[in-house]
């Protein structure tokens, strides 16, 4: 009975087992964070991390040697990384940018780093560049190197050849080109004393020849060129003259955004100068939101009148600054910052987030906006110093929240000034805080912020570079 049952349903049992096997096989088993990727500078002082064995030991040594030579030559740092996947990050690009900034590839302040990342599971190549590299390697040029040198080899399964070819082209673009100054050829056997002086030809007819030669040159070459130059500079004068004029219609409204220059207004119809209207008369035609924008000094209103074309009319010129944001309800620059709070504290490995609360000074409109706080510098190259003496700063240590309209972080030889936070230089110490609400100060004897051989130099990336699927 059991044998008959098995023979009758063995095909069904086999199919169910096969389906279960396929389901299990397709369940993602790999998840990788940037902190799990070994830092080659800390591991072995190299530049290559090959987690999926795409490179032979010989190729890895060759890459390390090429990058070390480049780093000694001009300080550029290149990291080569192969990973099985970039999950759970949203995209391979996001993973690459996060890994770049976590390691700090490139020299601090110069941001001259490159991350060459290959994700085998995503079948994706990403090359991330620091801001200091983009002048030499634009995003378009990086994408071209990937598509022309790397992707064709990867599609053939030649991963090692693709990585070597891409790295060589990157280094070729970054190498210092020594321009040799041309040398004047000198014949040591001939001296000035040995050159025979030729006597000046005293034949009087030679002067007539030169006059007949110069007259056509003067008439057909020198005079036309002189007129052209005169017309050119005349046109430049007219151009700058027009820059100082503002051509406006006799009536209407014109909005200009910062940066702008106050100019003398001229009527478009009659081309005559317009007269500036008294401030009290301009105030009488403003709406309530416009009056509020003027009061908070975010917008300036100027009235111009053409006495010939529109003696009773007015052209309202609205000059908008950057001191406030536009209110979608009032349609004027009446939204200002109310307060700022740090939502996520910046660390030495990741940036933080500060949240702004904004309100309209004319209506009930309000909104919030998140801004990025740059990550802190490493302790061996810079100091962190909290602004304990700032009157507007209040710090809660247990929940790590900052309620402040202005807060500051200080780091080595880089200063960042903004409305909500600032960075200032610190020479030899940093103050830190922990959950025990106590401050500890440690001194460091450093001359600059350059990295040592055991880690990258502390560079940053804003997401420049390129990528391609294969």
Coordinates of C-alpha atoms in Angstrom, one line a residue, residues 26-208:
X26 CA 16.4 33.0 -4.4
X27 CA 16.0 34.3 -0.8
X28 CA 18.6 37.0 -0.4
X29 CA 21.3 35.8 1.9
X30 CA 23.8 38.6 1.6
X31 CA 23.5 42.0 3.2
X32 CA 26.5 44.3 3.4
X33 CA 27.0 47.6 5.2
X34 CA 29.9 49.9 4.6
X35 CA 31.3 49.2 8.1
X36 CA 31.7 45.5 7.0
X37 CA 33.9 46.4 4.1
X38 CA 37.6 46.0 5.2
X39 CA 39.6 49.2 4.9
X40 CA 42.7 48.3 2.9
X41 CA 44.8 51.1 4.4
X42 CA 44.1 49.7 7.9
X43 CA 44.4 46.0 6.9
X44 CA 47.7 45.9 5.0
X45 CA 48.6 49.5 4.0
X46 CA 47.3 48.9 0.4
X47 CA 44.6 50.4 -1.7
X48 CA 42.6 47.3 -2.8
X49 CA 39.8 45.3 -1.1
X50 CA 38.7 42.3 -3.2
X51 CA 35.8 40.7 -1.3
X52 CA 34.6 38.5 -4.3
X53 CA 38.0 37.4 -5.6
X54 CA 37.9 39.2 -9.0
X55 CA 41.6 39.9 -8.8
X56 CA 44.7 37.7 -8.8
X57 CA 47.4 38.4 -6.3
X58 CA 49.6 39.7 -9.1
X59 CA 46.9 42.1 -10.3
X60 CA 46.3 43.3 -6.8
X61 CA 50.0 44.0 -6.3
X62 CA 50.2 45.8 -9.6
X63 CA 47.2 48.1 -8.6
X64 CA 48.7 48.8 -5.2
X65 CA 52.0 49.8 -6.8
X66 CA 50.4 52.1 -9.4
X67 CA 48.3 53.9 -6.9
X68 CA 51.1 54.3 -4.4
X69 CA 53.3 55.9 -7.1
X70 CA 50.4 58.3 -8.0
X71 CA 49.9 59.1 -4.3
X72 CA 53.6 59.9 -3.9
X73 CA 53.6 62.0 -7.0
X74 CA 50.6 64.3 -6.3
X75 CA 48.8 63.1 -3.2
X76 CA 45.8 61.5 -5.0
X77 CA 44.3 58.5 -3.3
X78 CA 42.4 55.7 -5.2
X79 CA 40.6 52.8 -3.5
X80 CA 39.7 49.7 -5.5
X81 CA 36.8 47.7 -3.9
X82 CA 34.8 44.7 -5.0
X83 CA 31.8 43.6 -3.0
X84 CA 29.2 40.9 -3.4
X85 CA 26.3 43.3 -3.0
X86 CA 25.4 46.9 -1.9
X87 CA 22.2 45.9 -0.2
X88 CA 20.5 47.1 2.0
X89 CA 21.5 50.5 0.6
X90 CA 18.9 51.9 -1.8
X91 CA 21.3 52.0 -4.8
X92 CA 24.9 51.1 -5.5
X93 CA 25.6 54.8 -5.9
X94 CA 24.4 55.5 -2.4
X95 CA 26.6 52.7 -1.0
X96 CA 29.6 54.0 -2.9
X97 CA 29.2 57.6 -1.6
X98 CA 28.7 56.4 1.9
X99 CA 31.7 54.1 1.8
X100 CA 33.8 57.0 0.3
X101 CA 32.9 59.4 3.1
X102 CA 33.2 56.7 5.8
X103 CA 36.8 55.9 4.8
X104 CA 37.6 59.6 4.0
X105 CA 39.4 58.8 0.7
X106 CA 41.6 61.7 -0.4
X107 CA 43.5 64.3 1.5
X108 CA 41.6 66.5 3.9
X109 CA 40.9 69.9 2.4
X110 CA 41.9 68.8 -1.1
X111 CA 39.2 66.1 -1.5
X112 CA 41.4 64.4 -4.1
X113 CA 40.2 60.9 -3.7
X114 CA 38.6 58.3 -6.0
X115 CA 36.6 55.1 -5.1
X116 CA 36.5 52.5 -7.9
X117 CA 33.7 50.1 -6.7
X118 CA 32.4 46.9 -8.4
X119 CA 29.3 45.2 -7.1
X120 CA 29.1 41.6 -8.4
X121 CA 25.5 41.0 -7.2
X122 CA 24.2 44.3 -8.7
X123 CA 26.3 43.9 -11.8
X124 CA 27.2 47.5 -11.4
X125 CA 30.4 49.6 -11.6
X126 CA 30.6 52.9 -9.7
X127 CA 33.5 55.4 -9.7
X128 CA 33.1 58.1 -7.1
X129 CA 35.3 61.3 -7.3
X130 CA 36.1 63.9 -4.7
X131 CA 35.3 67.6 -5.4
X132 CA 39.0 68.3 -6.0
X133 CA 39.1 65.7 -8.8
X134 CA 36.2 67.0 -10.9
X135 CA 38.3 69.7 -12.6
X136 CA 40.4 66.9 -14.1
X137 CA 37.9 64.1 -14.2
X138 CA 34.4 65.4 -15.0
X139 CA 31.4 63.2 -14.5
X140 CA 31.1 62.7 -18.3
X141 CA 34.8 61.7 -18.6
X142 CA 34.4 59.2 -15.7
X143 CA 31.3 57.7 -17.3
X144 CA 33.2 57.4 -20.6
X145 CA 36.1 55.6 -19.0
X146 CA 33.7 53.1 -17.4
X147 CA 31.7 52.4 -20.6
X148 CA 34.8 52.2 -22.9
X149 CA 37.4 50.5 -20.8
X150 CA 35.6 48.6 -18.0
X151 CA 32.1 47.5 -19.1
X152 CA 33.2 45.7 -22.4
X153 CA 35.7 43.6 -20.4
X154 CA 33.2 42.8 -17.7
X155 CA 30.6 41.7 -20.2
X156 CA 33.2 39.1 -21.4
X157 CA 33.8 38.0 -17.8
X158 CA 37.3 39.6 -17.8
X159 CA 36.9 41.4 -14.5
X160 CA 40.6 41.7 -13.7
X161 CA 41.3 43.2 -17.2
X162 CA 38.5 45.7 -16.8
X163 CA 39.6 46.9 -13.4
X164 CA 43.2 47.2 -14.5
X165 CA 42.2 49.1 -17.7
X166 CA 39.9 51.5 -15.9
X167 CA 42.5 52.2 -13.2
X168 CA 45.3 52.9 -15.7
X169 CA 43.1 55.4 -17.6
X170 CA 42.2 57.1 -14.3
X171 CA 45.9 57.4 -13.3
X172 CA 46.8 58.6 -16.8
X173 CA 44.5 61.5 -16.4
X174 CA 45.7 62.3 -12.9
X175 CA 49.5 62.0 -13.4
X176 CA 51.5 65.2 -13.2
X177 CA 52.5 66.4 -16.6
X178 CA 56.0 68.0 -16.5
X179 CA 56.1 70.6 -19.2
X180 CA 59.6 71.0 -20.5
X181 CA 60.6 74.6 -21.3
X182 CA 62.0 75.0 -24.9
X183 CA 65.6 75.7 -25.0
X184 CA 67.1 78.2 -27.5
X185 CA 69.6 76.5 -29.8
X186 CA 73.0 78.1 -29.6
X187 CA 75.9 77.4 -31.8
X188 CA 79.0 77.5 -29.5
X189 CA 81.2 77.9 -32.5
X190 CA 79.7 81.3 -33.6
X191 CA 80.0 84.4 -31.4
X192 CA 78.8 87.9 -31.9
X193 CA 82.3 89.1 -32.6
X194 CA 82.6 86.7 -35.5
X195 CA 79.4 88.0 -37.3
X196 CA 80.2 90.3 -40.1
X197 CA 78.4 93.6 -39.9
X198 CA 76.6 94.5 -43.1
X199 CA 76.9 98.2 -44.0
X200 CA 73.6 100.1 -44.5
X201 CA 72.7 100.7 -48.1
X202 CA 73.1 104.4 -48.7
X203 CA 71.3 104.2 -52.1
X204 CA 68.7 107.1 -52.1
X205 CA 66.3 105.1 -54.2
X206 CA 65.8 102.6 -51.5
X207 CA 63.8 105.1 -49.5
X208 CA 61.4 105.6 -52.3

